[in-house]
């Protein structure tokens, strides 16, 4: 089978299309024919060495497809079932092994591309808006990278929960998409001379001087200081990613000085800690898609062989919504 491997830590050029043997499912695993693989920032962190892995590393953790074979002791799944997953190593491939516990059944009415597009970023948006800092009616919320994969979904979920959402975006086209997702105000942060002072000032203007209740920040290094400065007293900052690079160490006194703030660095695994929690969150997402209340934007689709181009586009801020690979 064809698969994309990172041969060493490095840029997109280390991604190579290789022929690998089809794996055999062990106990508790299923073999899946991949219909679509999701491209995520974490794939780039593992490729580049920001997150340590052993090389060669078959890239990718997310996808959708059909169960092709069952290992021993698998219950509740059958050959031919449609499933999606957000945590199966080696998903940039024609076939992948998925732990049965991680394989989420995909209902009719959700196609393979939407299923692959929704799971990782959708589960992330879901836990951020419902569990990390549950968004409440009437709150002001700031979402960075509002036209990104997580950003578009998170904006929709926060608006559905009754918040007024302010987003940041890097271009006019992204502004349009973010507004269509429900953002009440959109700030083009790339046009600010000094993001760290001007962004909080804009946010305070938009909130009657108060600042927002919550900031959801997946951009990291370049936005972190502005995020803290945009919060009202006792507000919360969910730093959930590092698209612009990791945030340097933080002195906890800063949280005191800025208004008894809350800072957390959440990660998906802790919010889909059990099979029941994973399926509950996924079911909420499938239901919203089928009801037409959650729009899943697939911004770009690449052939498996072009995975390096997909990484270049994602890391180069050239994408909106979800990026997929088709094996
Ligand atoms: P996006 O589609 O949001 O892409 C990243 C966006 O970040 C870009 O499009 C760009 O939007 C913005 N950005 C700002 N500065 C930079 C920069 N220097 N380089 C690249 N991009 C930049 O990606 P995802 O939705 O896949 O992921 C968003 C974040 O969420 C990532 O940090 C990712 O690691 C994180 N994440 C965290 C999870 C968790 O559980 N903790 C799970 C899933 C994702 P613009 O041009 O508008 O600024």
Coordinates of N, CA, C and O in Angstrom, one line a residue, residues 87-178:
X87 N -7.2 9.6 16.2 CA -6.0 9.1 16.9 C -5.5 7.8 16.5 O -5.5 6.8 17.3
X88 N -5.1 7.7 15.2 CA -4.6 6.4 14.7 C -3.3 6.8 13.9 O -3.4 7.4 12.8
X89 N -2.2 6.4 14.4 CA -0.9 6.7 13.8 C -0.8 6.1 12.4 O -1.2 4.9 12.2
X90 N -0.3 6.9 11.4 CA -0.1 6.3 10.1 C -1.3 6.5 9.2 O -1.5 5.7 8.2
X91 N -2.1 7.6 9.4 CA -3.3 7.7 8.6 C -3.1 8.3 7.2 O -4.0 8.2 6.4
X92 N -1.9 8.9 6.9 CA -1.7 9.3 5.5 C -1.3 8.0 4.7 O -0.1 7.8 4.4
X93 N -2.2 7.2 4.5 CA -1.9 5.9 3.8 C -3.2 5.3 3.2 O -4.3 5.8 3.5
X94 N -3.1 4.3 2.3 CA -4.3 3.7 1.8 C -5.0 2.9 2.8 O -6.2 2.7 2.7
X95 N -4.2 2.3 3.7 CA -4.9 1.5 4.8 C -4.2 1.8 6.1 O -3.0 2.1 6.2
X96 N -4.9 1.7 7.2 CA -4.4 2.1 8.5 C -5.0 1.2 9.6 O -6.2 0.8 9.4
X97 N -4.3 0.9 10.6 CA -4.8 0.2 11.8 C -5.4 1.2 12.7 O -4.7 2.2 13.1
X98 N -6.6 1.0 13.2 CA -7.3 1.9 14.1 C -7.7 1.0 15.3 O -8.3 -0.1 15.1
X99 N -7.4 1.5 16.5 CA -7.9 0.8 17.7 C -9.4 0.8 17.7 O -10.0 1.9 17.4
X100 N -10.1 -0.3 17.9 CA -11.5 -0.3 17.8 C -12.1 0.8 18.8 O -13.2 1.4 18.4
X101 N -11.5 1.0 19.9 CA -12.0 2.0 20.8 C -11.9 3.4 20.3 O -12.6 4.3 20.8
X102 N -11.1 3.6 19.3 CA -10.9 5.0 18.7 C -11.8 5.1 17.4 O -11.8 6.3 16.9
X103 N -12.4 4.1 16.9 CA -13.1 4.1 15.7 C -14.5 4.5 16.0 O -15.3 3.8 16.7
X104 N -14.9 5.7 15.5 CA -16.3 6.3 15.7 C -17.2 6.0 14.6 O -16.8 6.3 13.4
X105 N -18.3 5.3 14.8 CA -19.2 5.0 13.6 C -19.7 6.3 13.0 O -20.0 7.3 13.7
X106 N -19.7 6.4 11.7 CA -20.2 7.6 11.0 C -21.6 7.3 10.5 O -21.9 6.3 9.8
X107 N -22.6 8.1 10.8 CA -24.0 7.9 10.4 C -24.2 8.3 9.0 O -23.5 9.0 8.4
X108 N -25.3 7.7 8.4 CA -25.7 8.1 7.1 C -26.0 9.6 7.1 O -26.4 10.2 8.2
X109 N -25.8 10.3 6.0 CA -26.0 11.7 6.0 C -24.7 12.5 6.3 O -24.7 13.7 6.2
X110 N -23.7 11.8 6.7 CA -22.4 12.5 6.9 C -21.4 11.8 5.9 O -21.1 10.6 6.1
X111 N -20.9 12.4 4.9 CA -20.1 11.7 3.9 C -18.6 11.6 4.4 O -18.3 12.2 5.4
X112 N -17.9 10.8 3.7 CA -16.5 10.5 4.1 C -15.6 11.7 4.3 O -14.9 11.8 5.3
X113 N -15.7 12.7 3.4 CA -14.9 13.9 3.5 C -15.3 14.7 4.8 O -14.4 15.1 5.5
X114 N -16.6 14.9 5.0 CA -17.0 15.6 6.1 C -16.6 14.9 7.4 O -16.1 15.5 8.4
X115 N -16.7 13.6 7.4 CA -16.4 12.8 8.6 C -14.9 13.0 8.9 O -14.5 13.2 10.1
X116 N -14.0 12.9 7.9 CA -12.6 13.1 8.1 C -12.3 14.5 8.5 O -11.4 14.8 9.4
X117 N -13.0 15.4 8.0 CA -12.8 16.9 8.2 C -13.2 17.3 9.6 O -12.6 18.2 10.2
X118 N -14.2 16.6 10.1 CA -14.8 17.1 11.4 C -14.2 16.6 12.6 O -14.2 17.2 13.7
X119 N -13.6 15.4 12.6 CA -13.4 14.7 13.9 C -12.4 15.4 14.7 O -12.8 15.9 15.8
X120 N -11.2 15.6 14.3 CA -10.2 16.1 15.2 C -10.5 17.6 15.5 O -10.5 18.0 16.7
X121 N -10.7 18.4 14.5 CA -10.9 19.8 14.8 C -12.3 20.0 15.4 O -12.4 20.9 16.3
X122 N -13.3 19.2 15.1 CA -14.6 19.4 15.6 C -14.6 19.0 17.1 O -15.2 19.7 17.9
X123 N -14.0 17.8 17.4 CA -13.9 17.4 18.8 C -13.2 18.5 19.7 O -13.5 18.8 20.8
X124 N -12.2 19.1 19.0 CA -11.4 20.2 19.7 C -12.3 21.4 20.0 O -12.4 21.9 21.1
X125 N -13.0 21.8 19.0 CA -13.9 23.0 19.1 C -15.0 22.6 20.2 O -15.3 23.5 21.0
X126 N -15.4 21.4 20.1 CA -16.5 21.0 21.1 C -16.0 21.0 22.5 O -16.7 21.6 23.4
X127 N -14.9 20.4 22.8 CA -14.4 20.4 24.2 C -14.1 21.8 24.7 O -14.3 22.1 25.9
X128 N -13.5 22.6 23.8 CA -13.1 24.0 24.2 C -14.4 24.8 24.6 O -14.4 25.4 25.6
X129 N -15.4 24.7 23.8 CA -16.6 25.5 24.0 C -17.6 24.9 25.0 O -18.4 25.7 25.6
X130 N -17.5 23.6 25.3 CA -18.5 23.0 26.2 C -17.8 22.6 27.6 O -18.6 22.5 28.5
X131 N -16.5 22.4 27.6 CA -15.9 21.9 28.8 C -14.8 22.7 29.4 O -14.7 22.9 30.6
X132 N -13.9 23.2 28.5 CA -12.7 23.9 29.0 C -13.2 25.2 29.7 O -13.0 25.4 30.9
X133 N -13.8 26.0 28.9 CA -14.5 27.2 29.4 C -15.9 27.2 28.8 O -16.0 27.8 27.7
X134 N -16.8 26.6 29.4 CA -18.2 26.4 28.8 C -18.7 27.8 28.4 O -18.8 28.7 29.3
X135 N -19.0 28.0 27.1 CA -19.5 29.3 26.6 C -20.9 29.5 27.1 O -21.7 28.6 26.9
X136 N -21.2 30.7 27.6 CA -22.6 30.9 28.1 C -23.2 32.1 27.3 O -22.5 32.9 26.7
X137 N -24.5 32.1 27.4 CA -25.3 33.1 26.7 C -24.9 34.5 27.1 O -24.7 34.7 28.3
X138 N -24.6 35.4 26.2 CA -24.3 36.7 26.5 C -22.8 37.0 26.7 O -22.4 38.2 26.9
X139 N -22.0 36.0 26.7 CA -20.6 36.2 26.9 C -19.9 36.8 25.6 O -20.4 36.5 24.5
X140 N -18.8 37.5 25.8 CA -18.0 37.9 24.7 C -16.8 37.0 24.7 O -16.1 36.7 25.7
X141 N -16.5 36.4 23.5 CA -15.5 35.4 23.3 C -14.6 35.8 22.2 O -15.1 36.3 21.1
X142 N -13.3 35.7 22.3 CA -12.3 35.9 21.2 C -11.7 34.6 20.7 O -11.2 33.8 21.5
X143 N -11.8 34.4 19.4 CA -11.3 33.2 18.8 C -10.2 33.6 17.8 O -10.5 34.3 16.8
X144 N -9.0 33.2 18.0 CA -7.9 33.5 17.0 C -8.0 32.6 15.8 O -8.4 31.4 15.9
X145 N -7.5 33.1 14.7 CA -7.5 32.3 13.4 C -8.9 31.8 13.1 O -9.1 30.6 13.0
X146 N -9.8 32.8 13.1 CA -11.2 32.4 13.0 C -11.7 31.8 11.7 O -12.7 31.2 11.6
X147 N -10.8 31.8 10.6 CA -11.2 31.1 9.4 C -10.4 29.8 9.2 O -10.5 29.1 8.2
X148 N -9.7 29.4 10.3 CA -9.0 28.1 10.3 C -10.0 26.9 10.5 O -11.2 27.1 10.7
X149 N -9.4 25.7 10.5 CA -10.2 24.5 10.7 C -11.0 24.6 12.1 O -12.2 24.5 12.1
X150 N -10.2 24.7 13.2 CA -10.8 24.8 14.5 C -11.6 26.1 14.6 O -12.8 26.1 15.1
X151 N -11.1 27.2 14.0 CA -11.7 28.5 14.2 C -13.1 28.6 13.7 O -14.0 29.1 14.3
X152 N -13.3 28.1 12.5 CA -14.7 28.2 11.9 C -15.7 27.3 12.7 O -16.8 27.7 12.9
X153 N -15.2 26.2 13.2 CA -16.1 25.3 13.9 C -16.4 25.9 15.3 O -17.6 25.9 15.8
X154 N -15.4 26.4 16.0 CA -15.5 26.9 17.3 C -16.4 28.2 17.3 O -17.2 28.4 18.2
X155 N -16.2 29.0 16.3 CA -17.1 30.2 16.2 C -18.5 29.8 16.1 O -19.4 30.3 16.8
X156 N -18.8 28.8 15.2 CA -20.2 28.4 15.1 C -20.8 27.8 16.4 O -21.9 28.1 16.8
X157 N -19.9 27.0 17.1 CA -20.4 26.4 18.4 C -20.6 27.4 19.4 O -21.6 27.4 20.2
X158 N -19.7 28.4 19.5 CA -19.9 29.5 20.5 C -21.1 30.3 20.2 O -21.8 30.7 21.2
X159 N -21.3 30.7 19.0 CA -22.5 31.5 18.6 C -23.8 30.7 18.9 O -24.7 31.3 19.5
X160 N -23.7 29.4 18.7 CA -24.9 28.6 18.9 C -25.2 28.6 20.4 O -26.4 28.4 20.8
X161 N -24.2 28.7 21.3 CA -24.4 28.7 22.7 C -24.7 30.1 23.2 O -24.9 30.3 24.4
X162 N -24.9 31.1 22.3 CA -25.4 32.4 22.7 C -24.3 33.4 22.9 O -24.6 34.5 23.5
X163 N -23.1 33.2 22.5 CA -22.0 34.2 22.8 C -21.9 35.1 21.6 O -22.4 34.9 20.5
X164 N -21.3 36.3 21.9 CA -20.9 37.2 20.8 C -19.4 36.9 20.6 O -18.6 37.0 21.5
X165 N -19.1 36.5 19.3 CA -17.8 36.1 19.0 C -17.0 37.1 18.2 O -17.5 37.6 17.2
X166 N -15.8 37.5 18.7 CA -14.9 38.3 18.0 C -13.8 37.4 17.5 O -13.3 36.5 18.2
X167 N -13.4 37.5 16.2 CA -12.3 36.7 15.7 C -11.1 37.5 15.2 O -11.3 38.7 14.9
X168 N -10.0 36.9 15.0 CA -8.9 37.4 14.3 C -8.6 36.6 13.1 O -8.8 35.4 13.1
X169 N -8.2 37.3 12.0 CA -7.9 36.5 10.7 C -6.8 37.3 10.0 O -6.6 38.4 10.2
X170 N -6.2 36.5 9.0 CA -5.1 37.1 8.3 C -5.4 37.7 6.9 O -4.4 38.1 6.3
X171 N -6.6 37.7 6.5 CA -6.9 38.3 5.1 C -8.3 38.6 5.0 O -9.2 38.2 5.8
X172 N -8.6 39.4 3.9 CA -10.0 39.8 3.6 C -10.9 38.6 3.3 O -12.0 38.5 3.8
X173 N -10.3 37.6 2.6 CA -11.1 36.4 2.3 C -11.5 35.6 3.5 O -12.6 35.1 3.7
X174 N -10.5 35.6 4.4 CA -10.7 34.9 5.7 C -11.8 35.6 6.6 O -12.6 35.0 7.3
X175 N -11.7 36.9 6.5 CA -12.7 37.7 7.2 C -14.1 37.3 6.8 O -15.0 37.2 7.6
X176 N -14.3 37.2 5.4 CA -15.6 36.9 4.9 C -16.1 35.6 5.4 O -17.2 35.4 5.9
X177 N -15.2 34.6 5.4 CA -15.5 33.2 5.9 C -15.9 33.3 7.4 O -16.8 32.6 7.9
X178 N -15.1 34.0 8.2 CA -15.3 34.1 9.6 C -16.7 34.7 9.9 O -17.4 34.3 10.8

